[in-house]
Amino acid sequence: MLAQQKQEIIALFQAALAPVLAGTSLTPIVVLERPRDASHGDAACNIAMQLAKQLKQNPRELAQTIVNAVLANPAGKGLIEAVEIAGPGFINVRVCAAAKQAVVKTILAEGDRYGRSTAGAGKQVILEFVSANPTGPLHVGHGRQAALGDALSSLFDAQGYQVTREFYYNDAGVQIQTLANSVQARARGFKPGDAEWPESAYNGDYIAEIAEDFKAGKTVSASDGLPATANGNVDDIDSIRPFAVTYLRNEQDIDLQAFGVKFDNYYLESSLYADGKVNAAVENLVKAGHTYEQDGALWLRTTDYGDDKDRVMRKTDGGYTYFVPDVAYHLVKWQRGYHQAINIQGSDHHGTIARVRAGLQALDMGIPQGYPDYVLHKMVTVMKDGEEVKISKRAGSYVTVRDLIEWSGGGDIAKGRDAVRFFLISRKADTEFVFDVDVALKTTDENPVYYVQYAHARICRILENWGGDESTITGADLSALTAPTEATLLATLASYPEMLARAQSELGPHQVAFYLRDLAANLHSFYFAEKVLVEDEAVKLARLALVVAARQVLRNGLALIGVSAPTKM
């Protein structure tokens, strides 16, 4: 049922409870849930069972009192068909057919806005994802982060939030010097396996590409527009370093563009040091009294905030441990006004959560205990031709996002992007995912993105065969929609807004993929059970209105997760 209808039914229950609760201090919240078994009705409520003990009443008798009052309320006319008691005191509600059918006209009227909400209006949220080290091409784990992060950002946007997508570059660690050493070795003519090749160097072909462009004196630019020009001097490590970092940032930009993901802001770890943010955060922690010196190192009392042991902040050599700039970075987020922050990261970052949160708590600046939120994802295994693929020639040791897009589209980048984006959010983030390229290439029901997109294309073909003016169906008499498959499709369409709100609040964009598969399945079932272009004009127009509404919701849902809605397949 529609959200407005749900609220109206809740209001009927609240009105029914008012005389029952008179003289008490009870203020129960009425919750309506969708029954697992559709034969039980359209909504179920257990409020009578919740209140029975407190009111010292039999739950079924209390339920009967509520039912009688709901049925007697004239406000329910045209909305409620029946209210029944089941089991020990459950109350099942059946909604009138006309009320169920109303979703079609709501969708036709709202179009692209259907499912969107203003619940988050006036609130800011920042989502940080991908945040790859600028030391190599993006791997499939980064791809999963990109798909999850972008879809989750869109979910917040759909709820009315002001959303910022941010990419944090770890450009200040030891790995940056390793990158520079690797490029320098290649520029000097060495290769992996040579005695002169650095032990910890990066071995992918991309290192050779960077070295060649450096020697050629080329200029490259990253997303922030800052160019880096190579001087060609293979002995100048200080010139190689910024050129290599900018080169790879640009490469990652190209991969993200192919993936259809855009960021609003890029933040460099190096800027935290350059702007004194890291030192300032440490000084504030010391002033707050939550640190101590031991064995020549500076420690943070993270155990005061739930960590299993205290953590070193500043090592004996004066350098900071890796979680310190993370604390500084998230303090900056808070100071920028983002009081809700969400990080999408690999599950290997699990150990840093307690430390970062403890560091923020220890600043005594009023930052809440659960800040920031985290969505941790597990690894992606890539299968191709029936075998696991572990390496890429270009990357050297892993499969890249670019590889996956090219393979999954059979060379068609747009098709590959759709497949990869849909597949990578089609499971809960905290589950391991096996990406089967062979399945992504199939044009059968086994391929989930094809299955959903084909539902959209099928509707477009029906409308093309009809050849009429879609504006004429807005006045269709929807009472003709009485078949079981039509009822199922109506219920699924009506649940779309509630699904979006739930997916956003639970930080679970996989729910959108689940929903789209269910909607596509219901559309296909309807298509095979009921002919749309029948001779009966009233039935034809009603069914055309239904499929146009389904097309709209498919299009809305696919757009939200960054997947196209083709009109032909």
mmCIF file of N, CA and C in Angstrom, residues 182-306:
data_model
loop_
_atom_site.group_PDB
_atom_site.id
_atom_site.type_symbol
_atom_site.label_atom_id
_atom_site.label_comp_id
_atom_site.label_asym_id
_atom_site.label_seq_id
_atom_site.Cartn_x
_atom_site.Cartn_y
_atom_site.Cartn_z
ATOM 1 N N SER A 182 59.700 2.323 -7.820
ATOM 2 C CA SER A 182 59.344 1.369 -8.876
ATOM 3 C C SER A 182 59.439 2.027 -10.246
ATOM 4 N N VAL A 183 58.885 3.233 -10.358
ATOM 5 C CA VAL A 183 58.923 3.959 -11.637
ATOM 6 C C VAL A 183 60.364 4.303 -11.998
ATOM 7 N N GLN A 184 61.137 4.709 -11.015
ATOM 8 C CA GLN A 184 62.534 5.049 -11.277
ATOM 9 C C GLN A 184 63.306 3.836 -11.795
ATOM 10 N N ALA A 185 63.066 2.680 -11.189
ATOM 11 C CA ALA A 185 63.753 1.463 -11.631
ATOM 12 C C ALA A 185 63.390 1.137 -13.076
ATOM 13 N N ARG A 186 62.107 1.257 -13.422
ATOM 14 C CA ARG A 186 61.669 1.013 -14.802
ATOM 15 C C ARG A 186 62.305 2.030 -15.751
ATOM 16 N N ALA A 187 62.341 3.288 -15.326
ATOM 17 C CA ALA A 187 62.909 4.338 -16.169
ATOM 18 C C ALA A 187 64.395 4.104 -16.423
ATOM 19 N N ARG A 188 65.043 3.427 -15.486
ATOM 20 C CA ARG A 188 66.468 3.116 -15.647
ATOM 21 C C ARG A 188 66.689 1.842 -16.450
ATOM 22 N N GLY A 189 65.592 1.215 -16.876
ATOM 23 C CA GLY A 189 65.697 0.044 -17.735
ATOM 24 C C GLY A 189 65.613 -1.287 -17.031
ATOM 25 N N PHE A 190 65.366 -1.283 -15.737
ATOM 26 C CA PHE A 190 65.244 -2.535 -14.995
ATOM 27 C C PHE A 190 63.807 -3.048 -15.055
ATOM 28 N N LYS A 191 63.647 -4.329 -14.796
ATOM 29 C CA LYS A 191 62.313 -4.944 -14.810
ATOM 30 C C LYS A 191 62.234 -5.992 -13.703
ATOM 31 N N PRO A 192 61.001 -6.401 -13.351
ATOM 32 C CA PRO A 192 60.857 -7.409 -12.293
ATOM 33 C C PRO A 192 61.700 -8.650 -12.596
ATOM 34 N N GLY A 193 62.417 -9.110 -11.600
ATOM 35 C CA GLY A 193 63.282 -10.276 -11.774
ATOM 36 C C GLY A 193 64.742 -9.913 -11.887
ATOM 37 N N ASP A 194 65.029 -8.662 -12.287
ATOM 38 C CA ASP A 194 66.415 -8.218 -12.362
ATOM 39 C C ASP A 194 66.980 -8.044 -10.952
ATOM 40 N N ALA A 195 68.262 -8.202 -10.827
ATOM 41 C CA ALA A 195 68.908 -8.062 -9.520
ATOM 42 C C ALA A 195 68.742 -6.646 -8.965
ATOM 43 N N GLU A 196 68.652 -5.671 -9.878
ATOM 44 C CA GLU A 196 68.544 -4.274 -9.445
ATOM 45 C C GLU A 196 67.108 -3.860 -9.113
ATOM 46 N N TRP A 197 66.163 -4.756 -9.357
ATOM 47 C CA TRP A 197 64.750 -4.407 -9.135
ATOM 48 C C TRP A 197 64.460 -4.329 -7.633
ATOM 49 N N PRO A 198 63.864 -3.215 -7.153
ATOM 50 C CA PRO A 198 63.582 -3.069 -5.712
ATOM 51 C C PRO A 198 62.721 -4.214 -5.184
ATOM 52 N N GLU A 199 63.033 -4.665 -3.996
ATOM 53 C CA GLU A 199 62.365 -5.846 -3.441
ATOM 54 C C GLU A 199 60.859 -5.660 -3.279
ATOM 55 N N SER A 200 60.426 -4.491 -2.848
ATOM 56 C CA SER A 200 58.999 -4.259 -2.581
ATOM 57 C C SER A 200 58.302 -3.498 -3.705
ATOM 58 N N ALA A 201 58.917 -3.457 -4.876
ATOM 59 C CA ALA A 201 58.391 -2.641 -5.977
ATOM 60 C C ALA A 201 57.081 -3.191 -6.533
ATOM 61 N N TYR A 202 56.319 -2.298 -7.197
ATOM 62 C CA TYR A 202 55.104 -2.698 -7.911
ATOM 63 C C TYR A 202 55.504 -3.235 -9.276
ATOM 64 N N ASN A 203 54.918 -4.383 -9.662
ATOM 65 C CA ASN A 203 55.403 -5.096 -10.845
ATOM 66 C C ASN A 203 54.538 -4.969 -12.092
ATOM 67 N N GLY A 204 53.396 -4.330 -11.999
ATOM 68 C CA GLY A 204 52.481 -4.275 -13.131
ATOM 69 C C GLY A 204 53.030 -3.509 -14.320
ATOM 70 N N ASP A 205 52.449 -3.787 -15.494
ATOM 71 C CA ASP A 205 52.870 -3.096 -16.714
ATOM 72 C C ASP A 205 52.642 -1.590 -16.632
ATOM 73 N N TYR A 206 51.700 -1.174 -15.794
ATOM 74 C CA TYR A 206 51.410 0.258 -15.702
ATOM 75 C C TYR A 206 52.620 1.049 -15.210
ATOM 76 N N ILE A 207 53.503 0.400 -14.442
ATOM 77 C CA ILE A 207 54.715 1.075 -13.972
ATOM 78 C C ILE A 207 55.607 1.433 -15.160
ATOM 79 N N ALA A 208 55.700 0.516 -16.117
ATOM 80 C CA ALA A 208 56.494 0.785 -17.322
ATOM 81 C C ALA A 208 55.880 1.925 -18.127
ATOM 82 N N GLU A 209 54.546 1.987 -18.181
ATOM 83 C CA GLU A 209 53.863 3.059 -18.914
ATOM 84 C C GLU A 209 54.162 4.421 -18.287
ATOM 85 N N ILE A 210 54.134 4.475 -16.954
ATOM 86 C CA ILE A 210 54.438 5.732 -16.264
ATOM 87 C C ILE A 210 55.881 6.140 -16.535
ATOM 88 N N ALA A 211 56.787 5.165 -16.473
ATOM 89 C CA ALA A 211 58.208 5.451 -16.692
ATOM 90 C C ALA A 211 58.454 6.006 -18.090
ATOM 91 N N GLU A 212 57.810 5.430 -19.096
ATOM 92 C CA GLU A 212 57.981 5.906 -20.473
ATOM 93 C C GLU A 212 57.483 7.334 -20.623
ATOM 94 N N ASP A 213 56.314 7.624 -20.033
ATOM 95 C CA ASP A 213 55.765 8.978 -20.144
ATOM 96 C C ASP A 213 56.598 9.978 -19.349
ATOM 97 N N PHE A 214 57.194 9.526 -18.257
ATOM 98 C CA PHE A 214 58.063 10.417 -17.484
ATOM 99 C C PHE A 214 59.294 10.782 -18.305
ATOM 100 N N LYS A 215 59.894 9.784 -18.922
ATOM 101 C CA LYS A 215 61.090 10.051 -19.732
ATOM 102 C C LYS A 215 60.764 10.933 -20.932
ATOM 103 N N ALA A 216 59.506 10.852 -21.402
ATOM 104 C CA ALA A 216 59.090 11.655 -22.557
ATOM 105 C C ALA A 216 58.718 13.084 -22.167
ATOM 106 N N GLY A 217 58.748 13.384 -20.865
ATOM 107 C CA GLY A 217 58.462 14.740 -20.409
ATOM 108 C C GLY A 217 57.005 15.142 -20.514
ATOM 109 N N LYS A 218 56.110 14.204 -20.386
ATOM 110 C CA LYS A 218 54.681 14.499 -20.543
ATOM 111 C C LYS A 218 54.104 15.206 -19.313
ATOM 112 N N THR A 219 52.925 15.808 -19.527
ATOM 113 C CA THR A 219 52.183 16.470 -18.457
ATOM 114 C C THR A 219 50.873 15.733 -18.227
ATOM 115 N N VAL A 220 50.536 15.479 -16.969
ATOM 116 C CA VAL A 220 49.277 14.804 -16.633
ATOM 117 C C VAL A 220 48.544 15.630 -15.580
ATOM 118 N N SER A 221 47.213 15.480 -15.557
ATOM 119 C CA SER A 221 46.389 16.207 -14.589
ATOM 120 C C SER A 221 45.426 15.252 -13.914
ATOM 121 N N ALA A 222 45.131 15.540 -12.658
ATOM 122 C CA ALA A 222 44.173 14.732 -11.902
ATOM 123 C C ALA A 222 42.855 15.483 -11.780
ATOM 124 N N SER A 223 41.934 14.921 -11.019
ATOM 125 C CA SER A 223 40.589 15.479 -10.900
ATOM 126 C C SER A 223 40.563 16.899 -10.369
ATOM 127 N N ASP A 224 41.523 17.245 -9.508
ATOM 128 C CA ASP A 224 41.517 18.588 -8.941
ATOM 129 C C ASP A 224 42.158 19.601 -9.882
ATOM 130 N N GLY A 225 42.589 19.125 -11.071
ATOM 131 C CA GLY A 225 43.089 20.033 -12.087
ATOM 132 C C GLY A 225 44.534 20.443 -11.927
ATOM 133 N N LEU A 226 45.235 19.943 -10.911
ATOM 134 C CA LEU A 226 46.628 20.310 -10.701
ATOM 135 C C LEU A 226 47.524 19.462 -11.602
ATOM 136 N N PRO A 227 48.233 20.064 -12.547
ATOM 137 C CA PRO A 227 49.061 19.284 -13.476
ATOM 138 C C PRO A 227 50.418 18.918 -12.873
ATOM 139 N N ALA A 228 50.996 17.875 -13.425
ATOM 140 C CA ALA A 228 52.358 17.478 -13.050
ATOM 141 C C ALA A 228 53.114 17.218 -14.343
ATOM 142 N N THR A 229 54.230 17.909 -14.514
ATOM 143 C CA THR A 229 55.030 17.768 -15.728
ATOM 144 C C THR A 229 56.338 17.060 -15.397
ATOM 145 N N ALA A 230 56.634 16.019 -16.144
ATOM 146 C CA ALA A 230 57.866 15.255 -15.924
ATOM 147 C C ALA A 230 59.055 16.010 -16.500
ATOM 148 N N ASN A 231 60.181 15.954 -15.800
ATOM 149 C CA ASN A 231 61.388 16.594 -16.344
ATOM 150 C C ASN A 231 62.279 15.602 -17.076
ATOM 151 N N GLY A 232 61.915 14.311 -17.035
ATOM 152 C CA GLY A 232 62.653 13.306 -17.787
ATOM 153 C C GLY A 232 63.939 12.841 -17.147
ATOM 154 N N ASN A 233 64.320 13.419 -16.025
ATOM 155 C CA ASN A 233 65.557 13.054 -15.339
ATOM 156 C C ASN A 233 65.298 11.845 -14.446
ATOM 157 N N VAL A 234 65.786 10.685 -14.843
ATOM 158 C CA VAL A 234 65.493 9.447 -14.114
ATOM 159 C C VAL A 234 66.149 9.412 -12.738
ATOM 160 N N ASP A 235 67.066 10.319 -12.467
ATOM 161 C CA ASP A 235 67.712 10.361 -11.157
ATOM 162 C C ASP A 235 66.978 11.288 -10.186
ATOM 163 N N ASP A 236 65.989 12.020 -10.696
ATOM 164 C CA ASP A 236 65.269 12.998 -9.866
ATOM 165 C C ASP A 236 64.020 12.356 -9.259
ATOM 166 N N ILE A 237 64.201 11.699 -8.131
ATOM 167 C CA ILE A 237 63.085 10.996 -7.488
ATOM 168 C C ILE A 237 62.001 11.963 -7.030
ATOM 169 N N ASP A 238 62.392 13.208 -6.721
ATOM 170 C CA ASP A 238 61.414 14.200 -6.265
ATOM 171 C C ASP A 238 60.524 14.688 -7.403
ATOM 172 N N SER A 239 60.953 14.492 -8.632
ATOM 173 C CA SER A 239 60.108 14.803 -9.790
ATOM 174 C C SER A 239 59.272 13.587 -10.174
ATOM 175 N N ILE A 240 59.864 12.405 -10.019
ATOM 176 C CA ILE A 240 59.150 11.165 -10.357
ATOM 177 C C ILE A 240 57.936 10.974 -9.446
ATOM 178 N N ARG A 241 58.123 11.260 -8.159
ATOM 179 C CA ARG A 241 57.064 10.979 -7.175
ATOM 180 C C ARG A 241 55.748 11.697 -7.503
ATOM 181 N N PRO A 242 55.714 13.036 -7.632
ATOM 182 C CA PRO A 242 54.430 13.697 -7.916
ATOM 183 C C PRO A 242 53.874 13.350 -9.292
ATOM 184 N N PHE A 243 54.774 13.093 -10.250
ATOM 185 C CA PHE A 243 54.301 12.728 -11.585
ATOM 186 C C PHE A 243 53.592 11.377 -11.541
ATOM 187 N N ALA A 244 54.191 10.405 -10.848
ATOM 188 C CA ALA A 244 53.597 9.063 -10.768
ATOM 189 C C ALA A 244 52.257 9.099 -10.042
ATOM 190 N N VAL A 245 52.192 9.857 -8.944
ATOM 191 C CA VAL A 245 50.934 9.953 -8.189
ATOM 192 C C VAL A 245 49.843 10.584 -9.044
ATOM 193 N N THR A 246 50.158 11.687 -9.705
ATOM 194 C CA THR A 246 49.157 12.370 -10.538
ATOM 195 C C THR A 246 48.757 11.500 -11.720
ATOM 196 N N TYR A 247 49.714 10.795 -12.288
ATOM 197 C CA TYR A 247 49.434 9.894 -13.411
ATOM 198 C C TYR A 247 48.398 8.849 -12.996
ATOM 199 N N LEU A 248 48.606 8.254 -11.831
ATOM 200 C CA LEU A 248 47.695 7.195 -11.383
ATOM 201 C C LEU A 248 46.364 7.756 -10.898
ATOM 202 N N ARG A 249 46.385 8.957 -10.354
ATOM 203 C CA ARG A 249 45.108 9.584 -10.011
ATOM 204 C C ARG A 249 44.279 9.799 -11.276
ATOM 205 N N ASN A 250 44.930 10.205 -12.341
ATOM 206 C CA ASN A 250 44.226 10.384 -13.614
ATOM 207 C C ASN A 250 43.718 9.048 -14.145
ATOM 208 N N GLU A 251 44.530 8.005 -14.024
ATOM 209 C CA GLU A 251 44.108 6.671 -14.458
ATOM 210 C C GLU A 251 42.877 6.213 -13.673
ATOM 211 N N GLN A 252 42.886 6.464 -12.377
ATOM 212 C CA GLN A 252 41.737 6.090 -11.557
ATOM 213 C C GLN A 252 40.506 6.904 -11.936
ATOM 214 N N ASP A 253 40.722 8.174 -12.284
ATOM 215 C CA ASP A 253 39.608 9.010 -12.748
ATOM 216 C C ASP A 253 38.966 8.409 -13.991
ATOM 217 N N ILE A 254 39.795 7.952 -14.909
ATOM 218 C CA ILE A 254 39.297 7.366 -16.159
ATOM 219 C C ILE A 254 38.484 6.110 -15.862
ATOM 220 N N ASP A 255 38.984 5.288 -14.940
ATOM 221 C CA ASP A 255 38.251 4.073 -14.556
ATOM 222 C C ASP A 255 36.899 4.419 -13.938
ATOM 223 N N LEU A 256 36.881 5.434 -13.081
ATOM 224 C CA LEU A 256 35.631 5.830 -12.424
ATOM 225 C C LEU A 256 34.643 6.422 -13.419
ATOM 226 N N GLN A 257 35.155 7.154 -14.405
ATOM 227 C CA GLN A 257 34.277 7.690 -15.451
ATOM 228 C C GLN A 257 33.646 6.556 -16.246
ATOM 229 N N ALA A 258 34.443 5.537 -16.552
ATOM 230 C CA ALA A 258 33.904 4.379 -17.269
ATOM 231 C C ALA A 258 32.861 3.660 -16.426
ATOM 232 N N PHE A 259 32.992 3.778 -15.118
ATOM 233 C CA PHE A 259 32.077 3.132 -14.180
ATOM 234 C C PHE A 259 30.853 3.996 -13.892
ATOM 235 N N GLY A 260 30.901 5.246 -14.357
ATOM 236 C CA GLY A 260 29.773 6.146 -14.158
ATOM 237 C C GLY A 260 29.676 6.726 -12.766
ATOM 238 N N VAL A 261 30.813 6.822 -12.065
ATOM 239 C CA VAL A 261 30.815 7.340 -10.695
ATOM 240 C C VAL A 261 31.539 8.686 -10.672
ATOM 241 N N LYS A 262 30.877 9.690 -10.096
ATOM 242 C CA LYS A 262 31.456 11.024 -9.987
ATOM 243 C C LYS A 262 31.525 11.439 -8.519
ATOM 244 N N PHE A 263 32.608 12.099 -8.168
ATOM 245 C CA PHE A 263 32.788 12.586 -6.803
ATOM 246 C C PHE A 263 32.633 14.102 -6.758
ATOM 247 N N ASP A 264 32.143 14.573 -5.621
ATOM 248 C CA ASP A 264 31.982 16.009 -5.423
ATOM 249 C C ASP A 264 33.257 16.640 -4.900
ATOM 250 N N ASN A 265 34.077 15.825 -4.234
ATOM 251 C CA ASN A 265 35.264 16.390 -3.611
ATOM 252 C C ASN A 265 36.360 15.338 -3.492
ATOM 253 N N TYR A 266 37.592 15.793 -3.642
ATOM 254 C CA TYR A 266 38.761 14.934 -3.447
ATOM 255 C C TYR A 266 39.587 15.541 -2.312
ATOM 256 N N TYR A 267 39.978 14.697 -1.368
ATOM 257 C CA TYR A 267 40.723 15.196 -0.209
ATOM 258 C C TYR A 267 42.035 14.428 -0.113
ATOM 259 N N LEU A 268 43.135 15.154 -0.020
ATOM 260 C CA LEU A 268 44.461 14.534 0.018
ATOM 261 C C LEU A 268 44.959 14.378 1.451
ATOM 262 N N GLU A 269 45.430 13.189 1.773
ATOM 263 C CA GLU A 269 46.025 12.972 3.093
ATOM 264 C C GLU A 269 47.190 13.925 3.313
ATOM 265 N N SER A 270 47.964 14.165 2.265
ATOM 266 C CA SER A 270 49.129 15.045 2.390
ATOM 267 C C SER A 270 48.735 16.447 2.841
ATOM 268 N N SER A 271 47.507 16.882 2.479
ATOM 269 C CA SER A 271 47.069 18.222 2.877
ATOM 270 C C SER A 271 46.844 18.314 4.382
ATOM 271 N N LEU A 272 46.532 17.183 5.014
ATOM 272 C CA LEU A 272 46.351 17.182 6.468
ATOM 273 C C LEU A 272 47.655 17.540 7.176
ATOM 274 N N TYR A 273 48.777 17.073 6.607
ATOM 275 C CA TYR A 273 50.088 17.395 7.172
ATOM 276 C C TYR A 273 50.492 18.819 6.798
ATOM 277 N N ALA A 274 50.269 19.169 5.521
ATOM 278 C CA ALA A 274 50.663 20.495 5.051
ATOM 279 C C ALA A 274 49.913 21.603 5.785
ATOM 280 N N ASP A 275 48.645 21.346 6.116
ATOM 281 C CA ASP A 275 47.821 22.358 6.793
ATOM 282 C C ASP A 275 47.909 22.281 8.313
ATOM 283 N N GLY A 276 48.722 21.369 8.819
ATOM 284 C CA GLY A 276 48.893 21.250 10.262
ATOM 285 C C GLY A 276 47.740 20.577 10.982
ATOM 286 N N LYS A 277 46.848 19.905 10.232
ATOM 287 C CA LYS A 277 45.673 19.281 10.848
ATOM 288 C C LYS A 277 46.043 18.080 11.720
ATOM 289 N N VAL A 278 47.044 17.328 11.302
ATOM 290 C CA VAL A 278 47.447 16.150 12.076
ATOM 291 C C VAL A 278 48.071 16.578 13.401
ATOM 292 N N ASN A 279 49.009 17.517 13.334
ATOM 293 C CA ASN A 279 49.639 18.003 14.566
ATOM 294 C C ASN A 279 48.608 18.626 15.504
ATOM 295 N N ALA A 280 47.655 19.364 14.935
ATOM 296 C CA ALA A 280 46.631 20.019 15.753
ATOM 297 C C ALA A 280 45.761 18.992 16.465
ATOM 298 N N ALA A 281 45.412 17.912 15.759
ATOM 299 C CA ALA A 281 44.589 16.863 16.369
ATOM 300 C C ALA A 281 45.327 16.211 17.532
ATOM 301 N N VAL A 282 46.617 15.949 17.340
ATOM 302 C CA VAL A 282 47.419 15.332 18.404
ATOM 303 C C VAL A 282 47.530 16.276 19.603
ATOM 304 N N GLU A 283 47.768 17.548 19.332
ATOM 305 C CA GLU A 283 47.866 18.532 20.420
ATOM 306 C C GLU A 283 46.558 18.610 21.204
ATOM 307 N N ASN A 284 45.437 18.555 20.502
ATOM 308 C CA ASN A 284 44.134 18.605 21.177
ATOM 309 C C ASN A 284 43.905 17.372 22.046
ATOM 310 N N LEU A 285 44.374 16.221 21.572
ATOM 311 C CA LEU A 285 44.237 14.994 22.361
ATOM 312 C C LEU A 285 45.096 15.057 23.620
ATOM 313 N N VAL A 286 46.286 15.621 23.483
ATOM 314 C CA VAL A 286 47.168 15.772 24.645
ATOM 315 C C VAL A 286 46.533 16.726 25.659
ATOM 316 N N LYS A 287 45.997 17.853 25.162
ATOM 317 C CA LYS A 287 45.363 18.838 26.046
ATOM 318 C C LYS A 287 44.143 18.257 26.750
ATOM 319 N N ALA A 288 43.440 17.366 26.063
ATOM 320 C CA ALA A 288 42.237 16.762 26.647
ATOM 321 C C ALA A 288 42.580 15.765 27.747
ATOM 322 N N GLY A 289 43.864 15.399 27.852
ATOM 323 C CA GLY A 289 44.298 14.530 28.941
ATOM 324 C C GLY A 289 44.090 13.047 28.703
ATOM 325 N N HIS A 290 43.973 12.653 27.438
ATOM 326 C CA HIS A 290 43.708 11.239 27.149
ATOM 327 C C HIS A 290 44.926 10.532 26.537
ATOM 328 N N THR A 291 46.118 11.109 26.728
ATOM 329 C CA THR A 291 47.335 10.498 26.192
ATOM 330 C C THR A 291 48.356 10.326 27.314
ATOM 331 N N TYR A 292 49.376 9.536 27.031
ATOM 332 C CA TYR A 292 50.472 9.386 27.991
ATOM 333 C C TYR A 292 51.724 8.954 27.236
ATOM 334 N N GLU A 293 52.881 9.258 27.825
ATOM 335 C CA GLU A 293 54.172 8.884 27.250
ATOM 336 C C GLU A 293 54.637 7.581 27.881
ATOM 337 N N GLN A 294 55.124 6.673 27.042
ATOM 338 C CA GLN A 294 55.671 5.410 27.552
ATOM 339 C C GLN A 294 56.654 4.854 26.533
ATOM 340 N N ASP A 295 57.835 4.473 27.008
ATOM 341 C CA ASP A 295 58.875 3.883 26.150
ATOM 342 C C ASP A 295 59.211 4.782 24.965
ATOM 343 N N GLY A 296 59.174 6.085 25.188
ATOM 344 C CA GLY A 296 59.539 7.024 24.139
ATOM 345 C C GLY A 296 58.474 7.271 23.099
ATOM 346 N N ALA A 297 57.290 6.700 23.299
ATOM 347 C CA ALA A 297 56.186 6.875 22.344
ATOM 348 C C ALA A 297 55.014 7.575 23.027
ATOM 349 N N LEU A 298 54.161 8.190 22.224
ATOM 350 C CA LEU A 298 52.949 8.830 22.727
ATOM 351 C C LEU A 298 51.771 7.896 22.491
ATOM 352 N N TRP A 299 51.046 7.599 23.565
ATOM 353 C CA TRP A 299 49.934 6.651 23.496
ATOM 354 C C TRP A 299 48.601 7.360 23.712
ATOM 355 N N LEU A 300 47.547 6.804 23.109
ATOM 356 C CA LEU A 300 46.182 7.286 23.330
ATOM 357 C C LEU A 300 45.427 6.237 24.144
ATOM 358 N N ARG A 301 44.712 6.679 25.174
ATOM 359 C CA ARG A 301 43.966 5.746 26.031
ATOM 360 C C ARG A 301 42.668 5.324 25.326
ATOM 361 N N THR A 302 42.795 4.563 24.288
ATOM 362 C CA THR A 302 41.606 4.125 23.541
ATOM 363 C C THR A 302 40.776 3.118 24.323
ATOM 364 N N THR A 303 41.387 2.486 25.344
ATOM 365 C CA THR A 303 40.616 1.535 26.161
ATOM 366 C C THR A 303 39.515 2.248 26.943
ATOM 367 N N ASP A 304 39.667 3.555 27.145
ATOM 368 C CA ASP A 304 38.615 4.321 27.828
ATOM 369 C C ASP A 304 37.358 4.418 26.972
ATOM 370 N N TYR A 305 37.493 4.059 25.697
ATOM 371 C CA TYR A 305 36.375 4.205 24.756
ATOM 372 C C TYR A 305 36.033 2.889 24.064
ATOM 373 N N GLY A 306 36.359 1.780 24.732
ATOM 374 C CA GLY A 306 35.917 0.488 24.232
ATOM 375 C C GLY A 306 36.916 -0.293 23.416
#
